[in-house]
Amino acid sequence: MIAKRTFSRISLKVVSIFLLTVLAISTLLPYIVMVSSSLMAQFEIYSFPPKLFPTTPRFQNYVEMWKSQPWGRYIFNTVFVSICVLAGQLLLVSMGGYALSRLNFPGRDTIFRIFIGFMMLPGVVTLIPGFIILRSLGWIDTYMALIIPSLGNIWGMFLTRQYMLTLPQSLEDAARIDGASEFTIFWRIILPLCKPVLATVATFTFLGTWKSFLWPLIVTRSKEMRMIEVGIAMFATQYTIDYPIQLAAATLSSIPLIVVYFVAQKWLLQGIKLSSGYER
């Protein structure tokens, strides 16, 4: 009986490892194909049967890619917008989370429910109204159009509020007895305790802003204001697509995301747990 249980346990472990290996390979395969195809000649992309690796790696694709578009400007725009959106979102979600969790005022819970209701709306619904507002303000093709509409983050505020609700009330009471103002309590007591959840929000915000495509495509007109993802799409014309060069640009743009993922994967997992309510 013991031998049978041991055999079943080992079999289950082997099957689990096999399934996880298959899942990992299927997840990595598109990225491997992207990197490999970025080193192919154009005719190899269309060869049949398809090739997984190039016959002769063509690193010239990366040189041509860099010369064909102002990538230095695209990278600067993406980094600048990502940092501004990141700083603005952290400030707003922390202040919003504090107001909705630690302050008592009429209608607080109703406001929170309204915010939750807005989370149900698909983002594409606000594209046209947002564009009309920005055009009336004269912000089209400016940094204001790329940054200001992206500062709202209801999911981040929800996450921060839920985290702040778990902090003990005695911290605020002791600070008020010592004469601390509301801003001092928020800035010097509550905010330092929220570093884990703010790190999670910051990680998701940076990744989301870096790879944003649709909104920057709509509100920018000139090459000087484009971000990286929009620049990659510019390789496709109405009649032709230079796949190797486009995939070279996609590979280059994905490097910062991979670095951020490996550095911040702890906070990414924590964000998934917090949003699912599985664990604080």
CSV table of C-alpha atoms in Angstrom, one decimal:
chain,number,residue,atom,x,y,z
A,1,MET,CA,0.0,0.0,0.0
A,2,ILE,CA,2.8,2.4,1.0
A,3,ALA,CA,4.7,1.6,-2.3
A,4,LYS,CA,1.5,2.3,-4.3
A,5,ARG,CA,1.0,5.7,-2.6
A,6,THR,CA,4.7,6.6,-3.2
A,7,PHE,CA,4.4,5.6,-6.8
A,8,SER,CA,1.2,7.7,-7.2
A,9,ARG,CA,2.9,10.7,-5.6
A,10,ILE,CA,5.9,10.4,-7.9
A,11,SER,CA,3.7,10.0,-10.9
A,12,LEU,CA,1.7,13.2,-10.0
A,13,LYS,CA,5.0,15.1,-9.5
A,14,VAL,CA,6.3,14.0,-12.9
A,15,VAL,CA,3.0,14.9,-14.6
A,16,SER,CA,3.1,18.3,-12.9
A,17,ILE,CA,6.6,19.0,-14.0
A,18,PHE,CA,5.8,17.9,-17.6
A,19,LEU,CA,2.8,20.2,-17.8
A,20,LEU,CA,4.6,23.2,-16.3
A,21,THR,CA,7.5,22.6,-18.7
A,22,VAL,CA,5.1,22.6,-21.7
A,23,LEU,CA,3.4,25.7,-20.3
A,24,ALA,CA,6.8,27.5,-19.9
A,25,ILE,CA,7.9,26.6,-23.4
A,26,SER,CA,4.6,27.7,-25.0
A,27,THR,CA,4.9,31.0,-23.1
A,28,LEU,CA,8.5,31.6,-24.2
A,29,LEU,CA,8.0,30.4,-27.7
A,30,PRO,CA,6.5,33.7,-29.1
A,31,TYR,CA,9.4,35.7,-27.7
A,32,ILE,CA,12.0,33.2,-29.0
A,33,VAL,CA,10.4,33.4,-32.5
A,34,MET,CA,10.4,37.3,-32.2
A,35,VAL,CA,14.1,37.4,-31.4
A,36,SER,CA,15.0,34.8,-34.0
A,37,SER,CA,12.9,36.4,-36.7
A,38,SER,CA,14.5,39.8,-36.0
A,39,LEU,CA,17.8,38.2,-37.2
A,40,MET,CA,16.4,36.8,-40.4
A,41,ALA,CA,16.4,38.1,-43.9
A,42,GLN,CA,13.0,39.1,-45.3
A,43,PHE,CA,12.7,36.0,-47.6
A,44,GLU,CA,13.4,33.7,-44.6
A,45,ILE,CA,10.3,35.0,-42.8
A,46,TYR,CA,8.2,33.7,-45.7
A,47,SER,CA,10.0,30.5,-46.3
A,48,PHE,CA,8.1,27.2,-46.1
A,49,PRO,CA,8.4,25.1,-44.0
A,50,PRO,CA,8.9,27.9,-41.5
A,51,LYS,CA,12.3,28.2,-39.9
A,52,LEU,CA,12.8,28.7,-36.1
A,53,PHE,CA,16.3,30.0,-36.4
A,54,PRO,CA,18.0,32.1,-39.2
A,55,THR,CA,20.5,30.4,-41.5
A,56,THR,CA,22.9,33.3,-41.0
A,57,PRO,CA,22.1,35.9,-38.2
A,58,ARG,CA,21.6,39.3,-39.8
A,59,PHE,CA,22.5,41.9,-37.1
A,60,GLN,CA,22.3,44.6,-39.9
A,61,ASN,CA,18.5,44.6,-39.2
A,62,TYR,CA,19.1,46.3,-35.9
A,63,VAL,CA,21.4,48.9,-37.5
A,64,GLU,CA,18.8,49.6,-40.3
A,65,MET,CA,16.1,49.8,-37.6
A,66,TRP,CA,17.9,52.4,-35.6
A,67,LYS,CA,18.7,54.5,-38.7
A,68,SER,CA,15.1,54.4,-40.1
A,69,GLN,CA,13.4,56.1,-37.2
A,70,PRO,CA,14.4,58.7,-34.5
A,71,TRP,CA,14.6,56.0,-31.8
A,72,GLY,CA,16.5,58.2,-29.4
A,73,ARG,CA,13.6,60.6,-29.4
A,74,TYR,CA,11.1,57.7,-29.0
A,75,ILE,CA,13.0,56.3,-26.0
A,76,PHE,CA,13.3,59.8,-24.4
A,77,ASN,CA,9.5,60.3,-24.8
A,78,THR,CA,8.7,56.9,-23.4
A,79,VAL,CA,11.0,57.2,-20.4
A,80,PHE,CA,9.8,60.8,-19.6
A,81,VAL,CA,6.1,60.0,-19.9
A,82,SER,CA,6.6,56.8,-17.8
A,83,ILE,CA,8.3,58.6,-15.0
A,84,CYS,CA,5.8,61.5,-15.0
A,85,VAL,CA,2.8,59.1,-15.0
A,86,LEU,CA,4.5,57.0,-12.3
A,87,ALA,CA,5.1,59.9,-10.0
A,88,GLY,CA,1.6,61.4,-10.5
A,89,GLN,CA,-0.2,58.1,-10.1
A,90,LEU,CA,1.7,57.3,-6.8
A,91,LEU,CA,0.8,60.7,-5.4
A,92,LEU,CA,-2.9,60.5,-6.4
A,93,VAL,CA,-3.6,56.8,-5.5
A,94,SER,CA,-1.9,57.3,-2.1
A,95,MET,CA,-3.9,60.5,-1.3
A,96,GLY,CA,-7.1,58.9,-2.7
A,97,GLY,CA,-6.6,55.7,-0.8
A,98,TYR,CA,-5.9,57.7,2.4
A,99,ALA,CA,-9.1,59.8,2.1
A,100,LEU,CA,-11.3,56.7,1.4
A,101,SER,CA,-9.9,54.6,4.2
A,102,ARG,CA,-8.7,56.9,7.0
A,103,LEU,CA,-10.9,60.0,6.8
A,104,ASN,CA,-14.6,60.1,7.9
A,105,PHE,CA,-16.8,62.4,5.7
A,106,PRO,CA,-20.4,62.1,4.4
A,107,GLY,CA,-20.6,60.0,1.2
A,108,ARG,CA,-17.2,58.4,1.5
A,109,ASP,CA,-18.5,54.9,0.9
A,110,THR,CA,-20.8,56.1,-1.9
A,111,ILE,CA,-17.8,57.7,-3.7
A,112,PHE,CA,-15.8,54.5,-3.3
A,113,ARG,CA,-18.6,52.5,-4.9
A,114,ILE,CA,-18.8,55.0,-7.8
A,115,PHE,CA,-15.1,54.5,-8.4
A,116,ILE,CA,-15.5,50.7,-8.3
A,117,GLY,CA,-18.3,51.1,-10.8
A,118,PHE,CA,-16.0,53.0,-13.2
A,119,MET,CA,-13.6,50.0,-13.0
A,120,MET,CA,-16.3,48.0,-14.9
A,121,LEU,CA,-16.2,50.3,-17.9
A,122,PRO,CA,-13.9,49.3,-20.7
A,123,GLY,CA,-11.2,51.8,-21.4
A,124,VAL,CA,-12.1,52.1,-25.1
A,125,VAL,CA,-15.4,53.8,-24.1
A,126,THR,CA,-13.5,57.0,-22.9
A,127,LEU,CA,-11.3,57.3,-26.0
A,128,ILE,CA,-13.5,59.6,-28.1
A,129,PRO,CA,-14.7,61.8,-25.2
A,130,GLY,CA,-11.1,62.1,-24.0
A,131,PHE,CA,-9.8,63.0,-27.5
A,132,ILE,CA,-12.5,65.7,-27.8
A,133,ILE,CA,-11.7,67.2,-24.5
A,134,LEU,CA,-7.9,67.3,-25.3
A,135,ARG,CA,-8.5,68.8,-28.7
A,136,SER,CA,-10.7,71.6,-27.2
A,137,LEU,CA,-7.8,72.3,-24.7
A,138,GLY,CA,-5.3,72.3,-27.5
A,139,TRP,CA,-3.2,69.5,-26.0
A,140,ILE,CA,-3.1,67.2,-29.0
A,141,ASP,CA,0.5,66.2,-29.9
A,142,THR,CA,1.9,67.5,-26.5
A,143,TYR,CA,3.2,65.8,-23.4
A,144,MET,CA,0.1,67.0,-21.5
A,145,ALA,CA,-2.0,64.7,-23.7
A,146,LEU,CA,0.3,61.7,-23.0
A,147,ILE,CA,0.6,62.3,-19.2
A,148,ILE,CA,-2.5,64.0,-17.7
A,149,PRO,CA,-5.2,61.5,-18.9
A,150,SER,CA,-3.1,58.6,-17.7
A,151,LEU,CA,-2.8,59.8,-14.1
A,152,GLY,CA,-6.1,58.2,-13.0
A,153,ASN,CA,-5.6,54.7,-11.6
A,154,ILE,CA,-8.8,53.4,-9.9
A,155,TRP,CA,-7.3,49.9,-9.5
A,156,GLY,CA,-4.2,51.4,-7.7
A,157,MET,CA,-6.4,53.5,-5.5
A,158,PHE,CA,-8.5,50.5,-4.6
A,159,LEU,CA,-5.4,48.5,-3.8
A,160,THR,CA,-3.9,51.3,-1.6
A,161,ARG,CA,-7.2,51.8,0.2
A,162,GLN,CA,-7.5,48.1,1.0
A,163,TYR,CA,-4.0,48.1,2.3
A,164,MET,CA,-4.4,51.2,4.4
A,165,LEU,CA,-7.6,49.7,6.0
A,166,THR,CA,-5.4,47.0,7.6
A,167,LEU,CA,-3.1,49.6,9.4
A,168,PRO,CA,-4.0,50.0,13.1
A,169,GLN,CA,-6.0,53.1,14.1
A,170,SER,CA,-3.8,53.6,17.2
A,171,LEU,CA,-1.0,55.0,15.0
A,172,GLU,CA,-3.2,58.0,14.0
A,173,ASP,CA,-4.6,58.4,17.5
A,174,ALA,CA,-1.2,58.6,19.1
A,175,ALA,CA,0.0,61.1,16.4
A,176,ARG,CA,-3.1,63.3,17.0
A,177,ILE,CA,-2.5,63.3,20.7
A,178,ASP,CA,1.0,64.6,20.0
A,179,GLY,CA,-0.5,67.4,17.9
A,180,ALA,CA,0.3,66.1,14.4
A,181,SER,CA,-1.7,67.6,11.5
A,182,GLU,CA,-3.7,65.4,9.0
A,183,PHE,CA,-1.0,66.0,6.4
A,184,THR,CA,1.8,65.0,8.8
A,185,ILE,CA,-0.1,61.8,9.7
A,186,PHE,CA,-0.5,61.0,6.0
A,187,TRP,CA,3.0,61.9,4.9
A,188,ARG,CA,5.2,60.8,7.8
A,189,ILE,CA,3.2,57.9,9.3
A,190,ILE,CA,0.8,56.2,6.9
A,191,LEU,CA,2.7,56.7,3.6
A,192,PRO,CA,6.0,55.0,4.8
A,193,LEU,CA,4.0,52.0,5.9
A,194,CYS,CA,2.5,51.7,2.5
A,195,LYS,CA,5.8,51.1,0.6
A,196,PRO,CA,5.0,47.5,-0.4
A,197,VAL,CA,1.7,48.3,-2.0
A,198,LEU,CA,3.0,51.5,-3.6
A,199,ALA,CA,5.9,49.5,-5.1
A,200,THR,CA,3.3,47.1,-6.6
A,201,VAL,CA,1.3,50.0,-8.1
A,202,ALA,CA,4.6,51.6,-9.4
A,203,THR,CA,5.6,48.3,-11.1
A,204,PHE,CA,2.3,47.8,-12.8
A,205,THR,CA,2.1,51.5,-13.8
A,206,PHE,CA,5.6,51.5,-15.4
A,207,LEU,CA,4.9,48.4,-17.4
A,208,GLY,CA,1.5,49.6,-18.5
A,209,THR,CA,2.8,53.0,-19.5
A,210,TRP,CA,5.9,51.7,-21.3
A,211,LYS,CA,3.9,49.4,-23.6
A,212,SER,CA,0.9,51.7,-24.1
A,213,PHE,CA,0.0,52.0,-27.8
A,214,LEU,CA,-3.6,53.0,-28.6
A,215,TRP,CA,-3.8,56.3,-26.6
A,216,PRO,CA,-0.4,57.6,-27.7
A,217,LEU,CA,-1.3,56.7,-31.3
A,218,ILE,CA,-4.5,58.8,-31.1
A,219,VAL,CA,-3.2,61.9,-29.4
A,220,THR,CA,0.2,62.3,-31.2
A,221,ARG,CA,0.8,63.5,-34.7
A,222,SER,CA,4.5,64.2,-35.2
A,223,LYS,CA,7.5,61.9,-34.9
A,224,GLU,CA,8.9,64.1,-32.1
A,225,MET,CA,6.0,63.1,-29.8
A,226,ARG,CA,5.7,59.4,-30.6
A,227,MET,CA,6.5,56.7,-28.0
A,228,ILE,CA,8.3,53.4,-28.7
A,229,GLU,CA,5.2,51.2,-29.4
A,230,VAL,CA,3.8,53.7,-31.9
A,231,GLY,CA,7.2,53.9,-33.6
A,232,ILE,CA,7.2,50.1,-34.0
A,233,ALA,CA,3.8,50.3,-35.7
A,234,MET,CA,5.2,52.9,-38.2
A,235,PHE,CA,7.2,50.1,-39.9
A,236,ALA,CA,3.9,48.8,-41.4
A,237,THR,CA,2.6,50.7,-44.4
A,238,GLN,CA,-0.6,50.2,-46.4
A,239,TYR,CA,1.1,47.7,-48.7
A,240,THR,CA,4.2,46.3,-47.1
A,241,ILE,CA,5.5,45.3,-43.6
A,242,ASP,CA,9.3,44.9,-43.0
A,243,TYR,CA,8.9,42.1,-40.5
A,244,PRO,CA,12.6,41.6,-39.6
A,245,ILE,CA,13.2,45.3,-38.8
A,246,GLN,CA,9.9,45.6,-37.0
A,247,LEU,CA,10.7,42.6,-34.9
A,248,ALA,CA,14.1,44.0,-34.2
A,249,ALA,CA,12.5,47.2,-32.8
A,250,ALA,CA,10.0,45.0,-30.8
A,251,THR,CA,13.0,43.1,-29.3
A,252,LEU,CA,14.8,46.3,-28.4
A,253,SER,CA,11.7,47.8,-26.7
A,254,SER,CA,11.0,44.6,-24.7
A,255,ILE,CA,14.4,44.6,-23.0
A,256,PRO,CA,13.5,47.3,-20.3
A,257,LEU,CA,10.3,45.4,-19.6
A,258,ILE,CA,12.2,42.2,-19.0
A,259,VAL,CA,14.6,43.9,-16.7
A,260,VAL,CA,11.8,45.5,-14.7
A,261,TYR,CA,10.0,42.2,-14.5
A,262,PHE,CA,13.0,40.3,-13.0
A,263,VAL,CA,13.8,43.2,-10.6
A,264,ALA,CA,10.2,43.7,-9.5
A,265,GLN,CA,8.6,40.2,-9.9
A,266,LYS,CA,8.1,40.1,-6.1
A,267,TRP,CA,5.8,43.1,-6.2
A,268,LEU,CA,4.0,41.9,-9.3
A,269,LEU,CA,3.1,38.7,-7.5
A,270,GLN,CA,2.1,40.7,-4.4
A,271,GLY,CA,-0.1,42.9,-6.5
A,272,ILE,CA,-1.9,39.8,-8.0
A,273,LYS,CA,-2.5,38.5,-4.4
A,274,LEU,CA,-3.7,41.8,-3.1
A,275,SER,CA,-6.1,42.4,-6.0
A,276,SER,CA,-7.5,38.9,-5.6
A,277,GLY,CA,-7.9,39.2,-1.8
A,278,TYR,CA,-5.8,36.0,-1.4
A,279,GLU,CA,-3.2,37.5,0.9
A,280,ARG,CA,-2.3,40.9,2.3
